[in-house]
């Protein structure tokens, strides 16, 4: 079983739609969680950290469910520029600063 | 501020040749990471350094791969001899010692081994 699992998609949604991605992690002692965004043929960039109480940044909302070991990302009012691959990232307990990446979920926002 | 700098951006080489990838982390960052990304395996951590010292190289696939960080502003990843299955995008990333866990990635080196 992979340490971090994501639905690879692709998700094709119309502009303005709301879309949600989920990610599960296998290590219950995982300590830190993030969503990164990667555009085609570009490097990954931090989108947002995920806090236990949930957090919001504009149109983006991230939530963590430790009991079920999953994190989610909700994008509201999606824009064409949101088209990218979204990577779920976990720092496993005891792994210091090592990020463990999911395989990514591909999103295409259609006009 | 300059971000993480990697060179070359693209490398095409023949099987058996030596390949050297270079990375300059963000000034003041104490951690440096080397990743490899392929369609099949996604993003994999190869090795990381803290204050120029290798901390964990368990992700380095084989002895053909080696990495060095002679000073705080430069690191290399070397593959000798290269094989077609080494074809991938290699990213370097850096982060600060006392700061958050955010890692800043360089633009990557796209390596093709024929």
Coordinates of C-alpha atoms in Angstrom, one line a residue:
Chain A
X1 CA 0.0 0.0 0.0
X2 CA 1.3 3.4 -0.9
X3 CA 2.0 5.8 2.0
X4 CA 0.0 8.6 0.4
X5 CA -2.8 7.8 -2.1
X6 CA -4.7 10.1 -4.3
X7 CA -7.3 9.6 -7.1
X8 CA -5.3 10.4 -10.2
X9 CA -8.3 11.8 -12.0
X10 CA -8.4 13.5 -14.4
X11 CA -11.1 15.8 -13.1
X12 CA -12.6 17.9 -15.9
X13 CA -14.9 20.6 -14.6
X14 CA -16.5 23.7 -16.1
X15 CA -15.3 27.2 -15.0
X16 CA -17.1 28.2 -11.8
X17 CA -17.6 24.7 -10.6
X18 CA -16.7 23.5 -7.1
X19 CA -14.3 20.5 -7.1
X20 CA -13.0 18.4 -4.2
X21 CA -10.0 16.1 -4.0
X22 CA -9.3 13.6 -1.3
X23 CA -6.1 12.0 -0.2
X24 CA -5.4 9.2 2.3
X25 CA -2.3 8.4 4.2
X26 CA -1.3 5.1 5.8
X27 CA 0.9 6.2 8.7
X28 CA -1.4 7.3 11.6
X29 CA 1.5 9.1 13.2
X30 CA 2.0 11.5 10.3
X31 CA 2.6 14.9 11.6
X32 CA 2.3 17.5 8.8
X33 CA 0.2 17.8 5.7
X34 CA 0.3 20.0 2.6
X35 CA -1.2 20.5 -0.8
X36 CA 1.3 21.4 -3.6
X37 CA 0.4 22.4 -7.1
X38 CA 2.3 21.4 -10.2
X39 CA 1.7 22.9 -13.5
X40 CA 2.6 21.0 -16.7
X41 CA 6.4 20.7 -17.1
X42 CA 7.0 22.9 -14.1
X43 CA 8.2 22.4 -10.5
X44 CA 5.8 21.7 -7.6
X45 CA 4.9 24.8 -5.5
X46 CA 3.3 24.9 -2.1
X47 CA -0.4 25.7 -2.3
X48 CA -1.3 25.5 1.3
X49 CA -0.6 23.7 4.6
X50 CA -3.3 21.7 6.2
X51 CA -4.1 22.3 9.8
X52 CA -6.1 20.1 12.2
X53 CA -8.8 22.7 12.5
X54 CA -9.1 23.1 8.8
X55 CA -8.0 26.2 6.9
X56 CA -9.1 28.4 4.1
X57 CA -7.2 30.6 1.6
X58 CA -9.5 32.4 -0.7
X59 CA -11.3 29.9 -2.9
X60 CA -9.3 27.0 -1.4
X61 CA -10.3 25.1 1.7
X62 CA -8.2 22.3 3.2
X63 CA -9.3 19.9 5.9
X64 CA -7.7 17.1 7.9
X65 CA -9.4 14.1 9.3
X66 CA -6.9 12.3 11.5
X67 CA -9.4 9.6 12.6
X68 CA -9.9 8.5 9.0
X69 CA -6.5 9.5 7.9
X70 CA -7.4 11.6 5.0
X71 CA -7.0 15.2 3.9
X72 CA -9.1 17.1 1.4
X73 CA -8.9 20.1 -0.8
X74 CA -11.9 22.0 -2.0
X75 CA -11.7 24.6 -4.8
X76 CA -14.7 26.9 -5.2
X77 CA -15.5 29.0 -8.2
X78 CA -12.8 27.3 -10.2
X79 CA -10.8 29.3 -12.7
X80 CA -9.1 28.2 -15.9
X81 CA -5.8 29.0 -14.2
X82 CA -6.6 26.3 -11.6
X83 CA -5.8 23.7 -14.2
X84 CA -2.9 21.8 -12.8
X85 CA -1.9 18.6 -10.9
X86 CA -2.6 18.8 -7.2
X87 CA -0.2 16.8 -5.0
X88 CA -1.0 15.6 -1.5
X89 CA 2.1 15.8 0.7
X90 CA 2.7 14.3 4.1
X91 CA 5.6 14.4 6.6
X92 CA 5.7 11.0 8.2
X93 CA 6.4 10.8 11.8
X94 CA 10.1 10.6 12.6
X95 CA 11.1 11.5 9.1
X96 CA 12.3 15.0 10.0
X97 CA 11.7 17.2 6.9
X98 CA 11.2 14.5 4.3
X99 CA 8.1 15.2 2.3
X100 CA 6.2 12.1 1.0
X101 CA 4.2 13.0 -2.2
X102 CA 1.1 11.4 -3.5
X103 CA 1.0 10.7 -7.2
X104 CA -1.2 13.8 -7.8
X105 CA -4.7 14.5 -9.1
X106 CA -5.0 16.2 -12.5
X107 CA -7.5 19.0 -12.8
X108 CA -8.6 20.6 -16.0
X109 CA -11.0 23.6 -15.8
X110 CA -12.9 24.0 -19.0
X111 CA -14.2 27.3 -20.4
Chain B
X1 CA 15.4 37.0 -4.5
X2 CA 16.7 34.3 -6.7
X3 CA 15.0 30.9 -6.3
X4 CA 16.6 27.5 -6.5
X5 CA 18.8 27.4 -9.6
X6 CA 19.4 24.1 -11.5
X7 CA 21.5 23.4 -14.5
X8 CA 21.4 22.2 -17.1
X9 CA 17.6 22.5 -17.8
X10 CA 17.8 19.7 -20.3
X11 CA 20.3 17.0 -20.8
X12 CA 20.4 14.3 -23.5
X13 CA 23.1 11.7 -23.3
X14 CA 23.9 8.3 -24.4
X15 CA 23.8 5.2 -22.2
X16 CA 27.0 4.7 -20.3
X17 CA 28.0 8.4 -20.2
X18 CA 28.4 10.3 -17.0
X19 CA 25.8 12.9 -16.1
X20 CA 26.2 15.7 -13.6
X21 CA 23.3 17.8 -12.4
X22 CA 23.9 21.0 -10.5
X23 CA 21.9 22.9 -7.9
X24 CA 22.3 26.2 -6.1
X25 CA 19.8 26.5 -3.2
X26 CA 18.2 29.6 -1.9
X27 CA 20.7 31.7 0.1
X28 CA 20.3 31.0 3.8
X29 CA 18.5 27.7 3.4
X30 CA 20.1 24.9 5.4
X31 CA 18.3 21.9 3.8
X32 CA 18.8 20.7 0.3
X33 CA 16.8 17.9 -1.3
X34 CA 17.2 16.0 -4.6
X35 CA 14.0 14.4 -6.1
X36 CA 13.3 12.4 -9.2
X37 CA 10.0 12.5 -11.0
X38 CA 8.7 10.0 -13.5
X39 CA 5.2 9.2 -14.8
X40 CA 5.4 5.7 -13.3
X41 CA 6.8 6.5 -9.9
X42 CA 5.8 10.1 -9.3
X43 CA 8.1 12.3 -7.1
X44 CA 10.7 10.3 -5.2
X45 CA 13.2 11.7 -2.7
X46 CA 16.7 10.6 -3.5
X47 CA 18.8 12.3 -0.8
X48 CA 18.8 15.3 1.4
X49 CA 21.4 17.4 3.2
X50 CA 21.4 19.5 6.3
X51 CA 24.2 22.0 6.6
X52 CA 26.0 20.3 3.7
X53 CA 26.0 16.9 5.4
X54 CA 24.0 14.0 3.8
X55 CA 21.3 13.0 6.2
X56 CA 19.4 10.3 4.4
X57 CA 20.4 8.7 1.1
X58 CA 18.1 5.7 1.3
X59 CA 16.3 6.9 -1.8
X60 CA 19.3 6.8 -4.0
X61 CA 18.5 3.9 -6.4
X62 CA 21.9 2.4 -7.0
X63 CA 25.6 3.0 -6.5
X64 CA 25.6 4.6 -9.9
X65 CA 24.1 7.6 -8.2
X66 CA 26.1 9.9 -6.0
X67 CA 25.5 13.4 -4.5
X68 CA 27.7 15.9 -2.9
X69 CA 27.4 19.3 -1.3
X70 CA 30.8 20.8 -0.9
X71 CA 29.4 24.1 0.4
X72 CA 26.2 25.8 1.4
X73 CA 25.6 27.2 -2.1
X74 CA 26.2 24.2 -4.4
X75 CA 25.3 20.6 -4.8
X76 CA 25.7 18.0 -7.5
X77 CA 24.0 14.8 -8.4
X78 CA 26.0 12.5 -10.5
X79 CA 25.0 9.4 -12.4
X80 CA 27.8 7.2 -13.7
X81 CA 27.2 5.2 -15.9
X82 CA 23.8 6.5 -17.0
X83 CA 21.1 4.1 -18.2
X84 CA 17.9 4.7 -20.2
X85 CA 15.8 4.0 -17.1
X86 CA 17.4 7.0 -15.4
X87 CA 15.4 9.3 -17.8
X88 CA 13.3 11.5 -15.6
X89 CA 13.0 15.1 -14.3
X90 CA 15.4 15.7 -11.4
X91 CA 14.4 18.5 -9.0
X92 CA 16.4 20.2 -6.4
X93 CA 14.6 21.8 -3.4
X94 CA 15.7 23.8 -0.4
X95 CA 14.2 24.9 2.9
X96 CA 15.2 26.8 6.0
X97 CA 16.4 25.4 9.3
X98 CA 14.2 27.2 11.7
X99 CA 11.3 28.0 9.4
X100 CA 8.3 26.1 8.2
X101 CA 8.6 22.9 6.3
X102 CA 7.9 24.5 3.0
X103 CA 10.3 23.4 0.3
X104 CA 11.1 25.6 -2.6
X105 CA 11.8 23.6 -5.8
X106 CA 14.1 24.5 -8.7
X107 CA 12.8 24.3 -12.3
X108 CA 14.2 20.8 -12.7
X109 CA 16.6 19.1 -15.1
X110 CA 14.9 17.0 -17.8
X111 CA 17.3 14.1 -18.4
X112 CA 17.0 11.8 -21.4
X113 CA 19.3 8.8 -21.7
X114 CA 19.2 7.1 -25.1

